[in-house]
XYZ file of C-alpha atoms in Angstrom:
562
model
C 193.260 53.196 54.209
C 190.853 51.132 56.252
C 188.656 48.734 54.319
C 185.240 47.479 55.292
C 186.422 43.924 54.734
C 189.587 42.004 54.020
C 189.169 38.735 52.138
C 192.169 36.433 52.508
C 192.358 34.216 49.427
C 191.065 34.695 45.889
C 189.940 31.201 44.962
C 186.590 29.479 45.129
C 185.453 30.952 48.457
C 187.374 34.225 48.383
C 185.984 35.180 45.000
C 182.436 34.674 46.207
C 182.996 36.577 49.459
C 184.543 39.500 47.560
C 181.722 39.625 45.010
C 178.893 39.475 47.519
C 180.431 42.016 49.899
C 181.329 44.448 47.101
C 177.881 44.205 45.550
C 176.478 45.283 48.924
C 178.533 48.465 48.755
C 181.400 47.493 51.030
C 184.994 48.467 50.261
C 186.837 45.161 50.004
C 190.519 44.257 49.941
C 191.359 40.840 48.464
C 194.753 39.466 49.479
C 196.302 36.658 47.443
C 199.519 35.068 48.622
C 200.558 34.007 45.118
C 201.339 35.752 41.870
C 198.879 37.587 39.678
C 197.262 35.567 36.912
C 195.418 37.121 33.991
C 192.322 35.337 32.712
C 193.084 34.032 29.227
C 196.550 35.503 28.773
C 198.171 33.223 31.349
C 196.415 30.019 30.264
C 197.903 27.375 27.997
C 194.656 26.009 26.552
C 195.497 27.428 23.129
C 198.668 25.378 22.711
C 198.681 22.415 20.359
C 200.289 19.151 21.472
C 203.402 19.799 19.379
C 203.847 23.200 21.039
C 204.212 21.671 24.503
C 207.672 20.933 25.827
C 208.235 17.173 25.793
C 204.578 16.667 24.770
C 203.495 18.037 28.116
C 205.598 15.744 30.260
C 207.795 17.043 33.081
C 211.133 15.294 33.481
C 211.389 12.854 36.355
C 214.377 14.728 37.750
C 212.486 18.033 37.871
C 209.319 16.449 39.247
C 211.214 14.595 41.966
C 213.279 17.634 42.986
C 210.685 20.400 42.899
C 207.207 18.846 42.596
C 207.254 15.491 44.414
C 203.719 16.048 45.764
C 202.112 18.178 43.050
C 203.263 15.815 40.307
C 200.993 13.146 41.762
C 197.931 15.149 40.778
C 196.321 14.003 37.518
C 196.299 17.588 36.212
C 200.036 18.226 36.600
C 201.944 18.582 33.311
C 204.325 20.885 31.491
C 201.246 22.826 30.364
C 200.037 23.411 33.924
C 203.273 23.388 35.907
C 203.092 27.146 36.469
C 199.781 26.678 38.316
C 201.140 24.387 41.027
C 203.419 25.310 43.901
C 206.982 24.131 44.006
C 206.981 21.787 46.969
C 210.603 22.696 47.513
C 209.525 26.294 48.264
C 206.581 25.439 50.508
C 207.650 22.777 53.018
C 205.437 20.888 55.443
C 205.984 17.743 57.457
C 204.013 14.583 58.175
C 204.673 11.483 60.280
C 206.760 9.027 58.225
C 203.998 6.428 58.134
C 201.091 8.810 57.463
C 201.616 10.654 54.170
C 199.394 13.597 53.353
C 199.537 14.897 49.786
C 198.824 18.633 49.905
C 197.937 19.711 46.365
C 198.189 23.504 46.038
C 198.138 26.389 43.591
C 199.261 29.820 44.809
C 198.113 32.445 42.305
C 195.141 34.712 41.720
C 192.114 32.464 41.411
C 193.740 29.642 43.399
C 192.519 26.128 42.711
C 189.349 27.414 41.058
C 191.490 27.395 37.897
C 192.384 23.703 38.165
C 189.345 22.180 39.876
C 187.430 19.225 38.440
C 184.182 21.258 38.291
C 181.812 18.547 39.542
C 179.077 20.371 41.453
C 176.595 18.668 43.772
C 174.466 19.926 46.643
C 174.657 18.425 50.088
C 171.314 17.144 51.325
C 169.338 17.099 54.547
C 170.811 13.635 55.148
C 174.324 15.091 55.037
C 173.589 17.995 57.382
C 171.926 15.604 59.877
C 174.596 12.894 59.718
C 176.808 14.061 62.597
C 173.884 14.381 64.976
C 172.403 11.027 64.021
C 175.492 8.825 64.202
C 177.454 10.846 66.778
C 180.605 11.480 64.762
C 181.689 15.135 64.858
C 179.462 17.960 66.076
C 175.979 18.778 64.874
C 175.769 21.251 62.014
C 173.873 24.354 63.227
C 172.276 24.638 59.782
C 170.128 22.351 57.681
C 169.390 22.051 53.977
C 166.555 24.584 54.250
C 169.093 27.199 55.345
C 171.198 26.529 52.258
C 168.683 25.845 49.477
C 168.209 29.441 48.299
C 171.972 30.035 48.425
C 172.602 26.965 46.311
C 170.074 28.430 43.852
C 171.935 31.736 43.945
C 175.414 30.387 43.251
C 174.287 27.816 40.685
C 172.505 30.468 38.648
C 175.531 32.761 38.585
C 178.211 30.083 38.171
C 176.341 28.049 35.550
C 175.899 24.375 36.442
C 174.893 21.909 33.734
C 172.858 18.916 34.814
C 169.405 17.434 34.983
C 166.766 17.100 37.679
C 166.710 13.553 39.000
C 164.313 13.838 41.932
C 166.640 12.300 44.507
C 166.172 13.451 48.102
C 169.796 12.660 48.974
C 171.147 14.599 45.969
C 168.874 17.633 45.661
C 168.158 19.106 42.243
C 169.244 22.644 41.439
C 169.112 25.469 38.928
C 170.624 23.704 35.952
C 171.744 24.587 32.457
C 171.091 21.818 29.881
C 172.993 18.621 30.706
C 175.874 17.190 28.728
C 174.778 14.001 26.952
C 175.843 10.537 28.006
C 177.572 8.356 25.424
C 175.440 5.400 24.177
C 177.475 2.878 26.225
C 177.059 5.073 29.333
C 173.303 5.154 28.850
C 173.251 1.383 28.329
C 175.495 0.813 31.355
C 173.075 2.895 33.414
C 170.158 0.728 32.325
C 172.079 -2.434 33.232
C 173.071 -1.093 36.660
C 169.562 0.077 37.472
C 168.066 -3.250 36.340
C 170.435 -5.255 38.523
C 170.362 -2.822 41.459
C 166.948 -1.106 41.375
C 167.880 1.425 44.084
C 170.971 2.722 42.281
C 170.849 5.486 39.693
C 173.287 6.533 37.002
C 172.893 10.199 36.080
C 174.804 12.621 33.924
C 177.416 14.532 35.889
C 176.531 17.975 37.195
C 179.401 20.236 36.278
C 180.202 23.943 36.288
C 180.335 24.317 32.502
C 178.219 26.655 30.427
C 176.174 24.589 27.998
C 173.767 27.456 27.278
C 175.175 30.750 28.607
C 172.719 33.284 29.967
C 172.909 37.046 29.512
C 174.485 37.260 32.974
C 177.279 34.919 31.901
C 177.828 36.678 28.570
C 178.088 40.076 30.255
C 181.200 38.772 31.988
C 182.685 37.639 28.680
C 181.930 33.963 29.243
C 180.830 31.654 26.443
C 179.797 28.061 25.883
C 181.966 25.018 26.501
C 183.917 23.897 23.411
C 184.257 20.267 24.547
C 188.054 20.355 24.369
C 188.665 18.913 27.866
C 191.771 21.005 28.433
C 190.211 22.572 31.528
C 193.120 22.216 33.927
C 195.111 24.581 31.704
C 192.547 27.339 32.262
C 189.691 28.171 29.894
C 190.049 31.264 27.707
C 186.345 30.972 26.865
C 185.405 31.273 30.521
C 183.199 28.259 29.887
C 183.795 26.686 33.245
C 183.363 28.618 36.459
C 186.426 30.064 38.140
C 186.934 33.116 40.276
C 189.073 34.629 37.483
C 186.316 34.284 34.893
C 183.321 35.090 37.073
C 183.311 36.244 40.692
C 186.386 38.497 40.709
C 185.381 40.343 37.493
C 181.886 40.757 38.924
C 183.381 42.147 42.126
C 185.707 44.494 40.238
C 182.929 46.055 38.159
C 181.444 47.440 41.382
C 184.588 49.602 41.751
C 184.584 48.551 45.408
C 187.392 45.980 45.274
C 191.151 46.260 45.583
C 193.190 43.151 44.776
C 196.750 42.749 46.054
C 198.786 39.706 45.016
C 202.115 38.430 46.379
C 200.775 39.188 49.855
C 201.232 36.259 52.251
C 199.012 36.721 55.273
C 201.057 36.013 58.365
C 198.320 36.424 60.971
C 195.146 38.222 61.970
C 195.546 41.302 64.182
C 193.212 41.365 67.170
C 192.425 44.231 69.539
C 192.882 42.852 73.073
C 190.404 45.368 74.456
C 187.472 44.675 72.150
C 188.401 41.163 71.085
C 187.697 42.132 67.488
C 189.928 41.620 64.486
C 191.377 44.883 63.225
C 193.245 43.654 60.161
C 195.991 41.314 59.031
C 199.775 41.215 58.981
C 201.255 40.471 55.575
C 204.665 39.383 54.280
C 205.496 40.485 50.737
C 206.260 37.332 48.732
C 209.029 39.003 46.765
C 210.676 41.444 49.170
C 209.771 39.650 52.435
C 208.894 43.036 53.917
C 206.097 43.118 56.453
C 203.070 45.407 56.490
C 199.601 45.591 58.000
C 196.179 46.169 56.451
C 193.227 47.378 58.521
C 189.558 46.516 58.107
C 186.277 46.404 59.981
C 186.003 42.662 59.429
C 188.088 39.802 58.055
C 187.053 36.839 55.886
C 189.441 33.875 55.888
C 189.145 32.010 52.586
C 192.717 30.781 52.268
C 191.698 27.095 51.873
C 191.219 24.639 54.694
C 194.866 24.203 55.629
C 195.909 27.753 54.750
C 193.166 29.245 56.891
C 194.090 27.012 59.828
C 197.732 28.015 59.406
C 196.812 31.713 59.612
C 194.558 31.184 62.638
C 197.084 29.075 64.548
C 199.777 31.645 63.819
C 197.586 34.493 65.144
C 198.746 34.073 68.715
C 198.477 36.606 71.481
C 198.605 36.709 75.245
C 194.832 36.341 75.270
C 194.801 33.559 72.650
C 198.070 31.601 72.989
C 196.661 28.751 70.871
C 195.694 31.080 68.052
C 192.785 33.343 67.278
C 189.227 32.141 67.911
C 190.588 28.913 69.381
C 188.976 28.721 72.806
C 187.682 25.287 71.822
C 191.123 24.032 70.760
C 189.419 22.843 67.567
C 191.338 25.068 65.127
C 193.418 22.758 62.989
C 191.614 19.604 64.133
C 189.067 17.350 62.398
C 190.879 17.522 59.070
C 189.064 15.418 56.505
C 189.368 14.679 52.801
C 187.356 12.421 50.538
C 188.538 8.897 50.058
C 189.675 8.837 46.441
C 191.765 6.892 43.973
C 189.391 3.947 44.391
C 187.219 2.009 41.958
C 187.761 -0.084 38.866
C 188.112 0.062 35.105
C 187.574 -2.345 32.235
C 186.746 -2.827 28.571
C 183.067 -2.229 27.837
C 181.576 -4.625 25.274
C 180.017 -3.777 21.898
C 179.260 -0.477 20.148
C 182.250 -0.889 17.809
C 180.324 0.894 15.046
C 180.029 4.218 16.870
C 182.340 6.842 18.279
C 181.846 9.800 20.581
C 182.127 13.353 19.325
C 184.340 15.853 21.084
C 186.121 15.507 24.402
C 183.351 16.031 26.908
C 184.834 17.413 30.159
C 182.296 15.540 32.265
C 181.004 12.039 32.869
C 178.305 10.200 34.747
C 177.605 9.990 38.449
C 176.214 7.169 40.568
C 174.970 8.899 43.747
C 175.475 7.333 47.129
C 173.320 4.294 47.884
C 175.088 2.656 50.850
C 173.288 3.524 54.081
C 170.624 5.216 51.935
C 168.833 2.557 49.896
C 171.187 -0.365 50.551
C 172.939 -1.443 53.771
C 176.659 -1.028 54.255
C 179.148 -3.634 55.328
C 179.983 -2.391 58.819
C 180.452 1.349 58.423
C 178.507 4.618 58.545
C 178.093 7.220 55.754
C 178.845 6.175 52.171
C 180.269 6.950 48.738
C 179.352 7.801 45.178
C 180.993 6.907 41.893
C 182.109 9.242 39.142
C 182.842 7.658 35.808
C 182.805 7.697 32.038
C 182.831 5.335 29.089
C 184.824 6.605 26.116
C 186.718 4.943 23.292
C 190.449 4.606 23.677
C 192.414 6.934 21.413
C 195.819 6.575 19.812
C 197.521 7.199 23.174
C 196.739 3.579 24.055
C 199.714 2.712 21.872
C 202.044 3.985 24.575
C 201.318 0.820 26.552
C 200.836 -1.616 23.663
C 203.485 -3.834 22.134
C 204.484 -3.121 18.559
C 206.517 -0.821 16.372
C 206.532 0.674 12.895
C 203.882 0.767 10.209
C 201.703 -1.963 11.689
C 201.434 -0.143 15.009
C 200.656 3.172 13.305
C 197.975 1.573 11.152
C 196.369 -0.057 14.181
C 196.343 3.171 16.161
C 194.580 5.042 13.357
C 191.467 3.092 14.301
C 189.544 3.796 17.497
C 190.260 1.540 20.425
C 187.658 -0.266 22.522
C 185.188 1.460 24.808
C 186.714 1.727 28.264
C 184.743 2.270 31.449
C 186.169 3.838 34.573
C 184.446 4.024 37.969
C 186.036 6.259 40.618
C 184.687 6.124 44.138
C 184.579 9.146 46.430
C 183.880 8.234 50.047
C 183.083 10.230 53.158
C 185.763 10.399 55.831
C 184.674 10.878 59.440
C 185.838 13.954 61.395
C 188.239 12.957 64.169
C 190.003 15.527 66.392
C 193.343 13.700 66.260
C 193.540 14.356 62.507
C 195.027 17.812 62.542
C 197.446 20.457 61.367
C 199.803 22.097 63.869
C 202.672 24.541 63.448
C 206.318 23.864 64.100
C 207.799 25.650 67.110
C 211.272 25.671 65.566
C 211.120 25.586 61.756
C 209.932 28.392 59.513
C 209.651 28.789 55.758
C 211.552 31.377 53.731
C 209.014 34.022 54.771
C 209.425 33.340 58.482
C 206.099 31.574 58.904
C 206.056 28.372 61.015
C 206.093 25.205 58.917
C 202.853 23.160 59.109
C 202.845 19.619 60.423
C 199.953 17.508 59.095
C 199.075 14.339 60.969
C 196.137 12.487 59.412
C 195.235 8.833 59.200
C 192.301 6.723 58.091
C 190.185 4.990 60.713
C 188.334 1.659 60.802
C 185.252 3.211 59.168
C 187.283 4.382 56.169
C 189.074 1.053 55.760
C 185.767 -0.844 55.788
C 184.370 1.559 53.211
C 187.414 1.206 50.943
C 186.907 -2.553 50.743
C 183.294 -2.238 49.658
C 184.014 0.499 47.093
C 186.259 -1.929 45.236
C 183.879 -4.874 45.426
C 180.893 -2.762 44.321
C 182.822 -1.357 41.355
C 183.868 -4.832 40.234
C 180.328 -6.177 40.603
C 178.837 -3.428 38.420
C 181.428 -3.896 35.688
C 181.021 -7.666 35.714
C 177.252 -7.517 35.353
C 177.705 -5.201 32.368
C 179.891 -7.789 30.645
C 183.140 -5.840 30.937
C 186.472 -7.592 30.452
C 190.027 -6.852 31.596
C 188.645 -5.478 34.865
C 191.184 -3.876 37.149
C 190.249 -2.851 40.705
C 192.355 0.023 41.990
C 194.000 -0.317 45.370
C 193.895 2.680 47.686
C 197.194 4.551 47.690
C 197.427 4.499 51.485
C 197.513 8.210 52.241
C 195.196 11.192 52.411
C 195.048 14.332 50.305
C 194.642 13.249 46.689
C 190.901 13.865 46.892
C 191.953 17.565 47.028
C 188.867 18.179 49.168
C 190.421 19.203 52.488
C 187.819 20.299 55.047
C 187.054 20.724 58.716
C 189.868 22.642 60.479
C 187.600 25.418 61.839
C 184.330 23.560 62.034
C 180.870 25.035 62.355
C 178.808 24.174 65.424
C 176.367 25.297 68.090
C 178.758 25.271 71.045
C 181.747 27.661 71.331
C 183.467 25.055 73.477
C 183.469 22.419 70.743
C 183.428 24.384 67.495
C 185.038 27.446 65.919
C 182.344 29.226 63.878
C 178.592 29.583 64.259
C 175.744 29.141 61.788
C 176.805 32.295 59.929
C 180.451 31.171 59.544
C 181.234 33.804 62.186
C 183.901 32.959 64.758
C 182.318 32.313 68.149
C 185.102 34.234 69.871
C 185.744 37.045 67.367
C 182.496 38.490 66.013
C 184.000 40.231 62.980
C 186.041 37.223 61.819
C 184.434 34.873 59.275
C 185.699 31.552 57.899
C 183.886 30.431 54.750
C 186.151 27.945 52.973
C 186.352 24.215 53.538
C 187.705 24.793 57.043
C 184.172 25.528 58.250
C 182.727 22.176 57.144
C 181.514 20.033 60.049
C 181.311 16.995 57.793
C 181.917 16.385 54.136
C 179.194 14.241 52.646
C 180.613 12.266 49.733
C 179.840 14.903 47.110
C 182.409 17.274 45.636
C 182.306 20.180 48.102
C 183.102 23.333 46.094
C 179.462 24.193 45.420
C 178.830 24.144 49.176
C 181.839 26.429 49.800
C 180.362 28.868 47.271
C 176.938 28.814 48.909
C 178.371 29.149 52.431
C 180.557 32.087 51.338
C 177.698 33.949 49.660
C 175.423 33.322 52.623
C 178.025 34.434 55.169
C 178.817 37.597 53.193
C 175.126 38.486 53.102
C 174.780 38.159 56.863
C 178.130 39.821 57.621
C 177.185 42.875 55.571
C 173.895 43.074 57.445
C 175.604 42.701 60.833
C 178.028 45.479 59.922
C 175.236 47.771 58.808
C 173.291 47.071 62.005
C 176.349 47.779 64.152
C 176.440 44.265 65.571
C 180.101 43.696 64.714
């Protein structure tokens, strides 16, 4: 059977591509390299703490042997272990002095099950940045090209938030916002009084606070404020491809989903130059097979997509498919993360917060916007929250017996945490390549990831820490701890840039429609296509790019252009 489109990957981008193509009447095959996962049935959000093995902790021996990278993600636990890859099964290499932490989940729905759900638009400033400061290539699109697609995906996904009227963080189609705690609101007033050009706003997150009929028709309901999101949400309250886009695609009857299908490479017709399908290795049997289609969407995540493209070699394209520019695999970026500070917030001992809100506040970027930066371009924002410490604080407090138990029955102090997310510049030397000698258990060349931070990132890191400390000090916080950067790349879990968008086929991989310059029926719509990252969480932009590309691809196919 020949499909109209093959979508490689079922996560954030793949789900959107499948939905939009299927709703336009195309017959779509979705290929997922990992196992099947059933919405609700395969989640662990219904388990009580005493039902979790070792209270959710994974033994050090098991973590070190099988999950040395994944276990460094905040969301890794005994309750979520089945959602992360075993590093021992999926090898990659890095230079000894340049660690890259590749956080992955291979299953239906991909990382859309475990994402942090913060959802912000990129702005005109972000789309113009490369052209203005000369780092990377100019985006061939601007905010005006994306605005209606942001509207489209926000309305369907369900994004809670409030309009703030900031040009550099455009407003969207929001559900009612989650409330700030009283100390958060007070902290915001203190920050804005001391730094009049900074704003503290409630986080914009992909949680249903007031589901619409469209959400309810997919079986989704309102957020229960349990904050167990990384285990999956049986209520479908936060957006994932399993709760939203894939069910929407399946109700068209136009979608076939095949799991355990590792895409080895894209098949290209040497006569026409077009993609004709993909080669697949069965994850369980290791048998090979080929699927045919009129066009191919690569949505396998930034590094996965680059791996497939680099492995799609032919006599005509010895460096991989659509790689005339030699930019496939290059310009790998992630957000600077793991930065910021925490401390004890004063006062408010007579109040407590209700529920476990899976959100926080956001301080949008101000460096190189409303305030100068200390010797670098671009900037960063802060995500944070102020909540009272619970009984778990006793794990790091001295004491035993009845006195300790009695003390822990009372709420702890209010604790503030500020986490900076900074923009990393695209540099061609930061790249993924494939080994010429080593393969994984499925015969696919092992990736080699070589990424380092540059002078711009190091200068930014220093100011993130000093800004965080200054804001906590002015608010009267005590016991302030400034976090030191961990020294690597990857823990932002926002990989981007390995098949960047651009005007020129000689310096970029895809055009303004996410269409490969060299292969007209090949589209790349995940983070690989990002020409720069902004400092905002990027998933909302992947969604909008995927929906927009699917719209144009369907039109091109109908018009006979591809």
